[in-house]
Amino acid sequence: MEERARSCLLRSRAKMEADIKASYLMDHMVSDAVLTNEEEEKVKARLTRKEQAAALIDLILRKDNYTYISFYNALIREGYGDLASLLQSDLPLISPEAEKSFLGGGTPYVQTVLCEGGVPQRPGVFVSRPELINRIREKLYKLQKGAGWVTVFGMAGFGKSVLAAEALRDETLLKECFPGGVQWLSVGQLDKAGLLVKIQSLCFRLDQDSESSHRPPNSIEEARDRLRFLMLRKYPRSLLILDDIWDSVVLKAFDIQCRVLLTTRDRSLSDSVTGQKHEVSVGNGLEEDKALEVLALFVNKKVTALPEEARRIVHECKGSPLVVSLIGALLREFPGRWDYYLRQLQNKQFKRIRKSSSYDYEALDQAMSVSIDVLKEDLKEYYKDLTVLEKDVKVPAKVLSVLWDLEPEDVEDILQEFVNKSLLFRDCNQRPYLYYLHDLQLDFLSEQNRYRIQELHSKVVHQYQKHYKSGPPTTGDTECHYWFRYLGYHMANGNLAEELYSLLFSLDWVKTKARVMGPAHVINDYVEYRSMLDKENRMVRNNFQEFLSLNGHRLEQRPFPNVYQLGLSQPNSSEVYRQARLRAEEETKKGAFYLDWINKSSLESLSRLVVQPQKDSIYYACFSKDGERIASCGADGTVQVFTSTSGEKLLEMDAHEDEVLCCAFSPDDKLIATCSADKKIKIWNSQRGKLIRTYDEHSEQVNHCQFTNKSRRILLATCSNDGYSKLWNINKTGSQNTMFGHMESVNHCCFSPEDDYLASFSSDGTLKIWDVSSGNEWKSIDIKSYFPSPSEDVEEVDVIVKCGAWSADGSRVIAAARNTVFVFNVETSNLLSEIKTSRHSTIQSCDFCPTGQLVAIALSHFTVELWEIESNKKVADCSGHLSWVHCVRFSPDGSILLSSSDDQTVRLWETKKVHKSSSVCLKRDSDVLFDQDEITVLAADNRNHLQLRNGRTGQVIYQSEEQESRIRCSCLCKDPLVAALGRRDGTVKVVEIPNGNIISTLTGHSNSVLHCQFTADGQTLITCSEDTTIRVWNWRSSGCKVLQGHTEQVKRFILLEDSRLLSWSFDGTVKVWSVITSELIQDITCHKGAILSCDVSPDGRKFASASADKSAKIWTFDSFDVLHVLSGHEACVRSCRFSWDNKCLATGDDNGEIKIWCAIDGTLLRVCTQDSKDSLESYHGGWVTDLHFSPDGCALISTGGYIKWWDVEKGEALQTFYTAGTNLKGIHVSPDFKTFVTIDNIGILYVLEKVE
């Protein structure tokens, strides 16, 4: 310390010891890092205040110039202006080098001005926040020409004072704007007496070099006048800094027409004073890198050397400078307590985070509570109600107006009070404004009101119920969204179990919420509140989850589907079906139209076991080698082990600090390997969960791990986003081999069955095969080359090879990219086949069955598919998951398939049961008999049997032997009860029902038989074929007449009165024949394109033709002339149908559009279509393949990708029935228009009955 400074301090020592309170001053000096905590404690250990003051001065005398300056500033900040003036004249100067360290680059001029003005030094640990500092300086420059106010506001501990002081460390700013200097005054919470003392101290400091002495002002008014005189006359262009202002009364005392910079938590205080005003908000905390830098400076480490807990502390406190500084100072004293202080934050133990610096409050909770304490009592109660808000959730005032039972305008006034006092934040980027709490504020409220949490949540629910008695809001605004998103949350946290059951077990709630917010939020409710719901009724919760899993994608469609109609497809035992049926019956009485799927009981749920081992998304699951255990892992960082038979938990491991992306059993089942987004690989004992080894060589997240299949040489393979695959000998501490070659992330890797090779699958679009013994690349297959190159106007999409697997014999390898699985010959690298799934989904995982030719595929649209590799056919759809399916794995013996999903479940499926149940499916070409209440369905299955089924029960009445050639068509005759089938090889068979005796085998067609039909008397069978002919059979005698004349395949025919027949063909002609004489009565060239459909009017006087030339035509049988050409379709016209009164004709095209025409004059009456195209770029999910009018002509049914019923008069949809599959070929309609039968493209039979 300079001698003159030491002498000055010694001269003033007696006055200092008599007046100062050392503990207050030392807080500032510790913050300036000129005193240590140990030195502070030694001083505090003295018994009396005077002894403490003496000990502090002794300590300062042994230190340097910085300590003297810090002591001087502390005197000013604590109101000892008269004592500070004794030291001012001998303030030491510091060297440029030291100055740079002490003042962060400020010049000697800046140092002098700030020291004289009592501006606090930078804290010992300081990180610059240039954006905010520059904003404050920008506002200060606006005071250059005259008086005014700059307000720096923000919540407790956000660094307002430090930022204000730092903004002044600028020589240009000081010289240009404030050449008269700056004066810092720490204010805080004051009564009138305290305010008078503060102003007296400031006046004394400003007037201390005056030759004339003035008595201290005796009142605030006198002190204010004295201060005005000094600021305007003696310091006319100076800046007054008022730090930590709480009260408008205090602030008014400084309204003296000077330049003022003030820091406060209450933004509205400046409204009470006059003059120009500017403000700067410091509402956001430190950026993560800045906060980590603060912690690193406190503990004297590089940022890269900080433990993971450092980042989590910053995340937990949202970068609050106060919290970061408090914890940093504590860690400087206790460097091993990172985890301890993180836990205190997480557990809201704010009292444990006590000051170790000069901050004004003893602990974090005190710093936060003081802002609330100044509120009026009614406002305190309102503020407590905010305890129930979720973190990071912004709420509109209308929500709180429901909670507080106030007008929205009154609520906004209350919220403005909170915003002004930095107790609440407002998002002004949206209208209406949204309000939210900082995480620390919310944590503090939760801790303060921890015994009232349940009560506060209950209050929210009861106020909602009081306000919305008739049902939830459906306005779609932010208030509406809040209630749909968080009402269940409030019920659960309020322990309102009955209310939660009533809400979530309501199909009406599901309908309304899904319409407003989409299905994802609905699905999440059943996952999030599962444990609470299961206490009431697990089966009902399962009912709703199953319903949403099957129909979630439907609920995203626009127009929004009818939820009650979707619910009618659920099993009759389901609560969803019960509610849907009840609502359907109620609405039917009001004229609505609903269909019940009456034969659905013949379908069964195929998942054998559903387990929910994780509390978050499950990314991977796998069987042990003996098939008795399953390990799963996911986003919650844990690994769970459970039995494969019952799902009983065996083991839980907190495996990684980040998401666990994969897990694998060793070939002897003794070990489990895990890999994570934290870049680590860990080896665990699979019985006890003990960690054996950790590998940390990958530089990015590790995506996959797999052990060798055999025990003779156990290796572990891993692959990572760093582009490398590695092999590990688990008995060694480092990797054995690193495979270089991929240019981007490696997503998956797997050993060949004999462990000789390793396949790796990468985002660079390639599959590579490596020799395991040498680590060298053996083969590389460019998957990207199998996708077409994008055109110039289409943006290129990366081909990411997501996953793959080996066949059981090692001869083939599959690789999945986008929506395609490629099958390659390993030896030749030749592409053998491709499996293409839905183009609207992406493949997440795939696996080869170890005992067969099946491939399992997990898809992003919530399903698992099974494909037969040889036939390249999908043989099963496994539905049940509620979200993306990330993983599929077969058990070692191939009998069980598991799947894991974002819905937090692992599902197990019996391979044979799934395969068998799904593979016995019907073909779409069918015939149906409606006989009073009986429904009989005839169709071929995909194993090439002809089946006769009871439509109501699904029971198989008759099944033929497997046919040598594919069955292409079939038909029924009621009297006698026989069935006919037509085959691809041209053969026709007539079978007696139900005994199955083959009555006739009719040969003559040389190609596929496309359609067959018995005449009304049952004595004649007529068939048409791809061989261009029509044959009329006496099926008992095998006699045959051939109708020849078409030049292309004959798709279909219609039997007319007077033993005539109308046929049409791809050759563009319609022909009329005599069935008795085989004579061609009329040959009409109707269209330039193929004729796709014809229909005859019920009165037999007209017929219509529909063509690929995008037109339809109406013809007369009298002259066979065209009456009307119906133009306007923009795609092939694929179907047509007359109304029963002969007045209308409906036509449907390949865009899914339906038009209704006047059959009398050919004018267009109306268009039946929805507002927008669906996901298949159609108005009907595909081509419109069939049309039928109701007998009264009021309704129309159409088939395409699904079934729709229309109001003919309005052209509006009455109802839509979504089938599991698509591409319906047609539909059979009962005469009373109450029963409807069809088969979809995956072979499911639908018998639908109108609800009455």
Coordinates of N, CA and C in Angstrom, one line a residue, residues 63 71 121 162 182 184 203 266 302 349 363 500 515 539 563 661 686 763 773 785 811 870 926 946 982 1133 1209 1250:
K63 N -2.3 -4.9 3.7 CA -2.6 -5.3 2.3 C -2.2 -4.2 1.4
F71 N -12.0 -0.7 0.3 CA -12.6 -0.3 1.6 C -13.3 1.1 1.5
Q121 N -16.2 -1.8 -7.3 CA -15.3 -2.5 -8.2 C -16.0 -3.7 -8.8
V162 N -24.1 -5.0 -11.1 CA -22.8 -5.3 -11.8 C -22.8 -4.7 -13.2
V182 N -19.6 10.8 -11.7 CA -20.7 10.0 -11.4 C -20.7 9.8 -9.9
W184 N -22.4 7.2 -7.0 CA -23.1 5.9 -6.8 C -23.7 6.0 -5.4
C203 N -25.1 14.3 0.1 CA -24.8 15.7 0.0 C -23.4 16.0 0.7
D266 N -38.6 -3.3 -9.8 CA -39.9 -2.9 -10.1 C -39.8 -1.9 -11.3
K302 N -10.3 -24.7 -16.2 CA -10.8 -24.4 -17.6 C -12.3 -24.9 -17.7
Q349 N -33.8 -26.7 -2.0 CA -33.3 -26.3 -0.6 C -32.5 -25.0 -0.7
A363 N -29.2 -15.8 2.3 CA -29.4 -17.0 1.5 C -30.3 -16.7 0.3
L500 N -60.1 -36.9 -12.5 CA -59.2 -37.3 -13.6 C -59.8 -38.5 -14.4
R515 N -59.3 -32.8 -31.6 CA -59.7 -31.8 -32.6 C -58.9 -30.5 -32.4
M539 N -58.2 -51.7 -17.1 CA -58.8 -52.2 -18.3 C -59.3 -51.0 -19.2
V563 N -65.2 -39.2 -34.2 CA -64.6 -40.0 -33.2 C -65.5 -41.1 -32.8
L661 N -28.8 -45.4 -25.6 CA -29.3 -45.7 -27.0 C -29.4 -47.1 -27.4
S686 N -24.9 -58.7 -15.5 CA -26.3 -58.8 -15.8 C -27.1 -59.3 -14.7
S763 N -25.1 -43.0 -42.1 CA -25.8 -41.8 -42.7 C -25.2 -41.4 -44.0
S773 N -11.4 -60.2 -38.0 CA -10.1 -60.5 -37.5 C -9.0 -59.5 -37.8
S785 N -27.3 -45.2 -54.2 CA -27.4 -45.4 -55.7 C -28.7 -46.0 -56.1
S811 N -26.0 -65.7 -45.6 CA -25.8 -65.5 -47.0 C -26.4 -64.2 -47.5
E870 N -39.2 -64.3 -49.2 CA -39.2 -65.0 -50.5 C -40.3 -64.4 -51.4
S926 N -65.3 -60.7 -54.1 CA -66.2 -61.4 -53.3 C -67.6 -61.4 -53.8
L946 N -61.1 -71.3 -51.3 CA -62.4 -70.5 -51.4 C -63.1 -70.7 -50.1
G982 N -63.5 -68.7 -60.5 CA -62.7 -68.6 -61.7 C -61.3 -68.4 -61.4
V1133 N -62.3 -41.8 -65.1 CA -63.6 -42.1 -64.4 C -63.7 -43.6 -64.2
E1209 N -78.4 -34.5 -51.7 CA -79.0 -33.2 -51.9 C -77.9 -32.1 -51.7
K1250 N -76.1 -50.3 -40.2 CA -76.5 -48.9 -39.8 C -77.0 -48.9 -38.4

